[in-house]
mmCIF file of C-alpha atoms and ligand atoms in Angstrom:
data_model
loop_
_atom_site.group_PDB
_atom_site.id
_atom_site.type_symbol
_atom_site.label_atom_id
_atom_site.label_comp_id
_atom_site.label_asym_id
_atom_site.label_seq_id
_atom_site.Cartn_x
_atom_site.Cartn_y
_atom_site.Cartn_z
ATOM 1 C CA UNK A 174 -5.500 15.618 22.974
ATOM 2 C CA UNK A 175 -5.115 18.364 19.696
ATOM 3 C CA UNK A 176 -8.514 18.211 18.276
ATOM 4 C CA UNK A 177 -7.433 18.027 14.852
ATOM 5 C CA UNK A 178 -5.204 14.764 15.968
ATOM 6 C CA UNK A 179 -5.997 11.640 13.174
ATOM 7 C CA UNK A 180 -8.047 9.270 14.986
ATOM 8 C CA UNK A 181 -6.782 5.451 15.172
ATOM 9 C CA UNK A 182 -9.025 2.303 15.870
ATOM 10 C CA UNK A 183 -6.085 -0.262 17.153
ATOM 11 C CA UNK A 184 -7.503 -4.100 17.351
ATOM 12 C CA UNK A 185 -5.295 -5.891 19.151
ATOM 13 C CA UNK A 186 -6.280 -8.670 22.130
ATOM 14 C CA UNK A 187 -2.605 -8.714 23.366
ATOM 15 C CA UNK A 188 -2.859 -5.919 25.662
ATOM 16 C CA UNK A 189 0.596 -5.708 26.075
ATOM 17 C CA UNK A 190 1.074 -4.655 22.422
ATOM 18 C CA UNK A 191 -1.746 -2.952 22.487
ATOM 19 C CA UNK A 192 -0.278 -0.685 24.869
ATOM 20 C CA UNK A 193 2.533 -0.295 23.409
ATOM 21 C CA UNK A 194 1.364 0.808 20.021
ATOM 22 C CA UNK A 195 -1.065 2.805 21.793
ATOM 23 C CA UNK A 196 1.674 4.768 23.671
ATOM 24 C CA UNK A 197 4.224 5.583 20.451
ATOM 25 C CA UNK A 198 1.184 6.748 18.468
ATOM 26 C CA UNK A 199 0.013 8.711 20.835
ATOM 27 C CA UNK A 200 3.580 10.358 21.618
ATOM 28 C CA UNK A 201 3.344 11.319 17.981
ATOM 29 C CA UNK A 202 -0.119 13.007 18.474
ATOM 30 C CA UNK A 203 -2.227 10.280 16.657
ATOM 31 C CA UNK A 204 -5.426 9.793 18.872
ATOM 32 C CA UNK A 205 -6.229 6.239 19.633
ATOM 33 C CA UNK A 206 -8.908 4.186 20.349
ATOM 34 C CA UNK A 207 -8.181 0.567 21.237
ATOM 35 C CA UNK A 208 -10.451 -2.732 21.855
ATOM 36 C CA UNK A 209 -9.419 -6.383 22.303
ATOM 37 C CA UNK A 210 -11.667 -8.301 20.270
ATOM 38 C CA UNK A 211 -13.335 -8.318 17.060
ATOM 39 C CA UNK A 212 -16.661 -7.632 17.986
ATOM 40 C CA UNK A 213 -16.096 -4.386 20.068
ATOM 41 C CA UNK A 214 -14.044 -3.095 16.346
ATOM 42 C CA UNK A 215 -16.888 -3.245 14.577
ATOM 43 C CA UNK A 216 -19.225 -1.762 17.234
ATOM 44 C CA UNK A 217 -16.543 1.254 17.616
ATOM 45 C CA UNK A 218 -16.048 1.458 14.042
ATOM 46 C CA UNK A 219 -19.571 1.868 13.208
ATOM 47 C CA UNK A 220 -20.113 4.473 16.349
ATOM 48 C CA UNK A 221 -17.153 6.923 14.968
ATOM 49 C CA UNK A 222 -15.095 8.271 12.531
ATOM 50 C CA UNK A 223 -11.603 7.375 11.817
ATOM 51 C CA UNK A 224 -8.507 7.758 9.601
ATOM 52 C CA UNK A 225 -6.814 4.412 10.277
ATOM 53 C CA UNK A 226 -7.493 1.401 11.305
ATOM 54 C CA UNK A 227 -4.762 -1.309 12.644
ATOM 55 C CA UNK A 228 -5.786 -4.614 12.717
ATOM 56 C CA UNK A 229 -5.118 -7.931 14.313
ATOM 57 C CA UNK A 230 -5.316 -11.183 12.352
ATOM 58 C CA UNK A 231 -6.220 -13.460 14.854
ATOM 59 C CA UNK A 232 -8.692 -11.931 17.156
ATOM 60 C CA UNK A 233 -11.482 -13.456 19.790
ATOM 61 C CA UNK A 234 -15.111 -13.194 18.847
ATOM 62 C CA UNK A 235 -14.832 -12.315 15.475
ATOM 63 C CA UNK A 236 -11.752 -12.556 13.011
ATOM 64 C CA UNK A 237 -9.669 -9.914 11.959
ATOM 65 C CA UNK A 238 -10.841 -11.531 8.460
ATOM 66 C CA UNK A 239 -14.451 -10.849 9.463
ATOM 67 C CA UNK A 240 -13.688 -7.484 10.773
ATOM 68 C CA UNK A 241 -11.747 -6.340 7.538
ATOM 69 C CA UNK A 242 -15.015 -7.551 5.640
ATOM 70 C CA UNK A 243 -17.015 -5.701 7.832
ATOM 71 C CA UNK A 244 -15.395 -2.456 7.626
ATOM 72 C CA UNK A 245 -14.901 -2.633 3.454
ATOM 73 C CA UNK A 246 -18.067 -3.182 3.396
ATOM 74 C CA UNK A 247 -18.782 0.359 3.856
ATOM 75 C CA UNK A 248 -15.722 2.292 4.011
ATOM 76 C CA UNK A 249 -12.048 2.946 2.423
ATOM 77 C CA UNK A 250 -10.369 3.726 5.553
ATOM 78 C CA UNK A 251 -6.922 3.064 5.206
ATOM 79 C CA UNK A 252 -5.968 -0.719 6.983
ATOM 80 C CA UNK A 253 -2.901 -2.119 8.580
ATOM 81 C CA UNK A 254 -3.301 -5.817 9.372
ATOM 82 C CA UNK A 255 -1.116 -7.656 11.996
ATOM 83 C CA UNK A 256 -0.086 -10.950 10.861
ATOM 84 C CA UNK A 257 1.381 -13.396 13.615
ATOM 85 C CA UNK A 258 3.077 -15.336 11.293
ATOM 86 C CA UNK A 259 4.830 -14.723 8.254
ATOM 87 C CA UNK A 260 3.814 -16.785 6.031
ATOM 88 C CA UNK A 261 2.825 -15.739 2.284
ATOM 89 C CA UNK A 262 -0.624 -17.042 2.735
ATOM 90 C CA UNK A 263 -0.996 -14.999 5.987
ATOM 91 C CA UNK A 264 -0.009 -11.860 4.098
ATOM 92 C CA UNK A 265 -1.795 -12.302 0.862
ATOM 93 C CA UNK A 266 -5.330 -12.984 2.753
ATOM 94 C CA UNK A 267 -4.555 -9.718 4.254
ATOM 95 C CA UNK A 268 -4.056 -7.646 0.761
ATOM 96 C CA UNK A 269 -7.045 -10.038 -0.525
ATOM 97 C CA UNK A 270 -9.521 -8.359 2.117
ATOM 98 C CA UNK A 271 -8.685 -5.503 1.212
ATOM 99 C CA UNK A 272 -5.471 -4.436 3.639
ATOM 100 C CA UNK A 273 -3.333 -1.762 2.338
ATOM 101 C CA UNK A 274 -0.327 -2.641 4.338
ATOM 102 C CA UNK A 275 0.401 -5.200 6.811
ATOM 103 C CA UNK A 276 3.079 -6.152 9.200
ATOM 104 C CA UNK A 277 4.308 -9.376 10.663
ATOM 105 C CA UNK A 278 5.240 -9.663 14.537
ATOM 106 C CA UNK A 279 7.134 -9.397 16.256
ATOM 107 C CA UNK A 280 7.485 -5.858 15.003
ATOM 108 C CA UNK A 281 8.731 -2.565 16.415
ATOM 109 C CA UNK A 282 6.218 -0.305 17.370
ATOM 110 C CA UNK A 283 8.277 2.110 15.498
ATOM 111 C CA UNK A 284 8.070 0.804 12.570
ATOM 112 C CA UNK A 285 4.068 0.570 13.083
ATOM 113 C CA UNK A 286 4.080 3.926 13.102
ATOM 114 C CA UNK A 287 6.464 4.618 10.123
ATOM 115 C CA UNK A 288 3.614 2.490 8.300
ATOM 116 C CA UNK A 289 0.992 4.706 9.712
ATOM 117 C CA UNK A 290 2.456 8.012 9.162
ATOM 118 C CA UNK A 291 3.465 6.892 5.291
ATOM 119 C CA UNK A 292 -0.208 5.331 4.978
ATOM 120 C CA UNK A 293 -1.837 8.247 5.708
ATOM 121 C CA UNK A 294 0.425 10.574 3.105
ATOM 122 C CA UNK A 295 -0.310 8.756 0.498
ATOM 123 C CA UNK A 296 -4.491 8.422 1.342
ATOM 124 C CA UNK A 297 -3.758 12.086 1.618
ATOM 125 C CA UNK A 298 -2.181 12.681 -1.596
ATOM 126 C CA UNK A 299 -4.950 10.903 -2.848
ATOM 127 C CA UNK A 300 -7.600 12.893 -1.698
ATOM 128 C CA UNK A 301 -6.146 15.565 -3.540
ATOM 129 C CA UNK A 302 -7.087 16.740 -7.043
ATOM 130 C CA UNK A 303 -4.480 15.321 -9.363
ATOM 131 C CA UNK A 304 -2.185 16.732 -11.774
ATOM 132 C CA UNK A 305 0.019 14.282 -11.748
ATOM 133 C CA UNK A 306 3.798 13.259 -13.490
ATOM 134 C CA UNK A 307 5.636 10.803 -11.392
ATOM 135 C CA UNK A 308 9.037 10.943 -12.520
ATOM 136 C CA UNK A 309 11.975 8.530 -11.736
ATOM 137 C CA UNK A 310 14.428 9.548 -14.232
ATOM 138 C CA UNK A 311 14.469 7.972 -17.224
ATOM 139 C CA UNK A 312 11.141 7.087 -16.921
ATOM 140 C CA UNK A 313 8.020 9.641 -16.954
ATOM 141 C CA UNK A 314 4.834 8.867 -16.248
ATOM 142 C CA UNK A 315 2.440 11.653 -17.044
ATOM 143 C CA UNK A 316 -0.716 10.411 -15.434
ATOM 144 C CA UNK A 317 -3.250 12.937 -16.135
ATOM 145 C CA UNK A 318 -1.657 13.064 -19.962
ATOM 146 C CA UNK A 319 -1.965 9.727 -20.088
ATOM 147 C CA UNK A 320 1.896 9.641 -21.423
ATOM 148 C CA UNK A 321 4.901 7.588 -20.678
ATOM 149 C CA UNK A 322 8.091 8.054 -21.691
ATOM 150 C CA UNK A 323 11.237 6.198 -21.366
ATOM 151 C CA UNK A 324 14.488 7.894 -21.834
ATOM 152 C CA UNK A 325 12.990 10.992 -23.519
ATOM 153 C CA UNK A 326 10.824 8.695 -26.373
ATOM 154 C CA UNK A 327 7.349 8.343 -25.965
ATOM 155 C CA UNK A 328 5.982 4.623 -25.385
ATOM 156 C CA UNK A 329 2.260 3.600 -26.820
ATOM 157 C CA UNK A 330 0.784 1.675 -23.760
ATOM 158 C CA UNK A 331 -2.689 -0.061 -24.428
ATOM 159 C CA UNK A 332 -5.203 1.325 -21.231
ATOM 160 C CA UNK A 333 -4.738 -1.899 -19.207
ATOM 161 C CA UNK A 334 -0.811 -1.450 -19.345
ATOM 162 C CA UNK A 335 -1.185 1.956 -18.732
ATOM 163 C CA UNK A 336 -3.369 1.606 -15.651
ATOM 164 C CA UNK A 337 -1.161 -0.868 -14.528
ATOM 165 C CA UNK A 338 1.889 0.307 -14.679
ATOM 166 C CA UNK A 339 0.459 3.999 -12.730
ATOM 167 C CA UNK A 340 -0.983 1.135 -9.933
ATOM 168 C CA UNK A 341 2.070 -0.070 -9.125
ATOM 169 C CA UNK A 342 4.340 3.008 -9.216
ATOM 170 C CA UNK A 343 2.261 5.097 -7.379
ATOM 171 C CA UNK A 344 3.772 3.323 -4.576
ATOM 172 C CA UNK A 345 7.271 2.209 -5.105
ATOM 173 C CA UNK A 346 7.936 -1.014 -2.780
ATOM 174 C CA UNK A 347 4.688 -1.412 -2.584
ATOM 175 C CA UNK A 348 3.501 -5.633 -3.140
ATOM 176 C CA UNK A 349 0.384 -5.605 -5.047
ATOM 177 C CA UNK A 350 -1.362 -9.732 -5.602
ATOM 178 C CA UNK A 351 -2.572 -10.545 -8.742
ATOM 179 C CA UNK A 352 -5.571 -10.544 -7.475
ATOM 180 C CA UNK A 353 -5.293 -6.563 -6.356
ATOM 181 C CA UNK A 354 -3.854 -5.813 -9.409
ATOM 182 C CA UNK A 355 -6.966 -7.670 -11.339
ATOM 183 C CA UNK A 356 -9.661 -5.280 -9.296
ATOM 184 C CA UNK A 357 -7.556 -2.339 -10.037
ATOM 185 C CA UNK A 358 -6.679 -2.852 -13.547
ATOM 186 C CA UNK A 359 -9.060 -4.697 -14.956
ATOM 187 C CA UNK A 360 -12.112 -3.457 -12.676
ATOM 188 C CA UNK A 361 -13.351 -6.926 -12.031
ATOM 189 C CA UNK A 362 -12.383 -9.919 -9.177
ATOM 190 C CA UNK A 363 -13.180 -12.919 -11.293
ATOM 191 C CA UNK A 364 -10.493 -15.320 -10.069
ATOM 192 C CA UNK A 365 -8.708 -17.258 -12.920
ATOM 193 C CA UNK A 366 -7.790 -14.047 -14.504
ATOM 194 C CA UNK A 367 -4.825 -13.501 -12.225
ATOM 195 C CA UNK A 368 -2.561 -14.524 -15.093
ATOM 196 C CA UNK A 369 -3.981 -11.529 -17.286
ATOM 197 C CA UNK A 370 -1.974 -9.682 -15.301
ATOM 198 C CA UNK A 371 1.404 -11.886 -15.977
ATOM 199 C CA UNK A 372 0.964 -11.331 -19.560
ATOM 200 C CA UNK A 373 0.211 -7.400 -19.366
ATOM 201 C CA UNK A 374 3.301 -7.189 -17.276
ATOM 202 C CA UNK A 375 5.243 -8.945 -20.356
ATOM 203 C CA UNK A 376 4.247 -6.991 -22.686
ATOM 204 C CA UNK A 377 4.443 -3.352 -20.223
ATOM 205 C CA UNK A 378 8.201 -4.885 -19.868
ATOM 206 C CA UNK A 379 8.750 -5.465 -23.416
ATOM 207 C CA UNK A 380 7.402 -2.111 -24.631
ATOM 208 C CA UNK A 381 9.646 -0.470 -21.253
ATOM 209 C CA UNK A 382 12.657 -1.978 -21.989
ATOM 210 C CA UNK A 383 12.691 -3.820 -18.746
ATOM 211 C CA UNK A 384 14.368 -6.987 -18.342
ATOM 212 C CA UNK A 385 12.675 -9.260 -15.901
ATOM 213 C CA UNK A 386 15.929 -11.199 -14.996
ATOM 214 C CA UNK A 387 17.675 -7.772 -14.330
ATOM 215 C CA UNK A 388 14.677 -5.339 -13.848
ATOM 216 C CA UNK A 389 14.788 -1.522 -13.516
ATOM 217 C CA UNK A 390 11.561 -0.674 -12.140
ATOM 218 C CA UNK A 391 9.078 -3.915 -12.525
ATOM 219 C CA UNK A 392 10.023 -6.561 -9.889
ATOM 220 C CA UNK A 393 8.106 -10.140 -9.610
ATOM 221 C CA UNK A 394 7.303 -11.521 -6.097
ATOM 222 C CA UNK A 395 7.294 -14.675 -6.312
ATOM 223 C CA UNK A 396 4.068 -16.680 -4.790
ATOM 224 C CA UNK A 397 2.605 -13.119 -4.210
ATOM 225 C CA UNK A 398 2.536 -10.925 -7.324
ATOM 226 C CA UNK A 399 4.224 -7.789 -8.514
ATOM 227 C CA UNK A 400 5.769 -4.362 -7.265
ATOM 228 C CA UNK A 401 7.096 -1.359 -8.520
ATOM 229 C CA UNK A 402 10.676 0.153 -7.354
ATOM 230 C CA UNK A 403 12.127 3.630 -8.442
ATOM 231 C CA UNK A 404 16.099 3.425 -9.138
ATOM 232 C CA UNK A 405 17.575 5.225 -6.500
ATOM 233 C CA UNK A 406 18.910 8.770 -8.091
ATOM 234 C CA UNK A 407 21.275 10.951 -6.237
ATOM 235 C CA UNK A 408 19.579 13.813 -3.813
ATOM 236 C CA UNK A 409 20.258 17.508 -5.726
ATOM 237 C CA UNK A 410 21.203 19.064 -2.359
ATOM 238 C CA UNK A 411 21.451 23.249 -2.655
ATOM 239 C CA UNK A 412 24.678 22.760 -1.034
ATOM 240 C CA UNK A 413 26.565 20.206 -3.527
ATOM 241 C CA UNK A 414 24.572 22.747 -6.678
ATOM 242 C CA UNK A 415 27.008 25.594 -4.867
ATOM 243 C CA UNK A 416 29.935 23.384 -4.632
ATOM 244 C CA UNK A 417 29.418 22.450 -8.024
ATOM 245 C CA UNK A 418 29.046 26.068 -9.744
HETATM 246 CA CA1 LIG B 507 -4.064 -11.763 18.263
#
């Protein structure tokens, strides 16, 4: 096992998917350490470092609720909960603890590891010092110039709008709750303020030029909350930029 290999704590009490995750990540090189119960997770999450952490919902001994807890409680590791069902609720008490992704089974153990690879960029990218534009076209967000513009004019966003609209298109597809968006934007996790956040979307729509019943870039989810998507632009390849010249 490479040394330098990103070290995985799977919880999982079905050891036949625990297996099987365990196998794929490891034929990509991730090192993984697995247990079958809630207890053992946080006894082998206090004992070592890791990267990741996957993480069953429904668990023996101790919830995968309890276990999330438990781990946020000290650390910002990066999360992937399992959710047997896939129900809203299911998915938003995962976010709500704290989860940055989750998945619902039956999944592919492929796709696991598309979340885990992608999860790990982006804690990566965040690590790093930023100087940061993220640009989908004709819309600029200039994040450490605190600027936006849309279609080449500048747009005056208040902080909160600001902050909120950076939150969500950080990561494009990405579901933020209310209730995420609150803690983010707004620093605070009163609940009843959820709807803040309704009416600073409103306005960051109004002042984007984003039409909620046809939207560019801000997309409700209903029962859940809000997410960001960047219009899909056509690839500059080097070899179409010949063809073209
Ligand atoms: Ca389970």
């Amino acid at each position: 096992m490479p040394q330098d290999s990103r070290k995985i704590l799977l919880v999982e009490d079905e050891k036949a998917i625990r297996d099987a995750v365990t196998a794929y990540l490891e034929r990509e090189k991730y090192s993984v350490v697995g247990v079958g119960d809630g207890q053992s997770a946080v006894e082998e999450f206090e004992k070592r470092q890791f990267d990741l952490v996957i993480l069953d919902l429904m668990l023996p001994k101790l919830s995968g609720e309890r276990v999330c807890r438990a781990i946020r409680d000290g650390s910002d590791v990066p999360i992937i909960m399992l959710t047997a069902k896939g129900e809203v609720e299911d998915r938003i008490i995962g976010l709500e603890l704290g989860a940055d992704d989750y998945l619902i089974k039956p999944f592919s153990p492929r796709e696991l590891v598309a979340r885990v690879r992608a999860l790990l960029r982006r804690t990566h990218l965040d690590a790093e010092p930023q100087l940061e534009v993220l640009d989908f076209g004709d819309l600029k967000i200039d994040v450490s110039g605190h600027k936006v513009e849309v279609e080449g004019r500048e747009v005056d966003l208040t902080a909160s709008e600001f902050k909120l609209l950076t939150t969500l298109a950080r990561y494009p597809g990405r579901v933020y709750t209310r209730m995420e968006l609150v803690e983010k934007v707004l620093g605070y996790d009163f609940e009843g303020y959820e709807r803040t956040i309704d009416s600073h979307v409103k306005n960051l729509r109004a002042k984007l030029g984003d039409d909620p019943r046809h939207p560019k870039w801000l997309y409700t989810v209903h029962g859940v909350g809000y997410r960001f998507e960047a219009p899909k632009k056509p690839e500059p390849e080097k070899d179409d930029e010949k063809a073209a010249e």
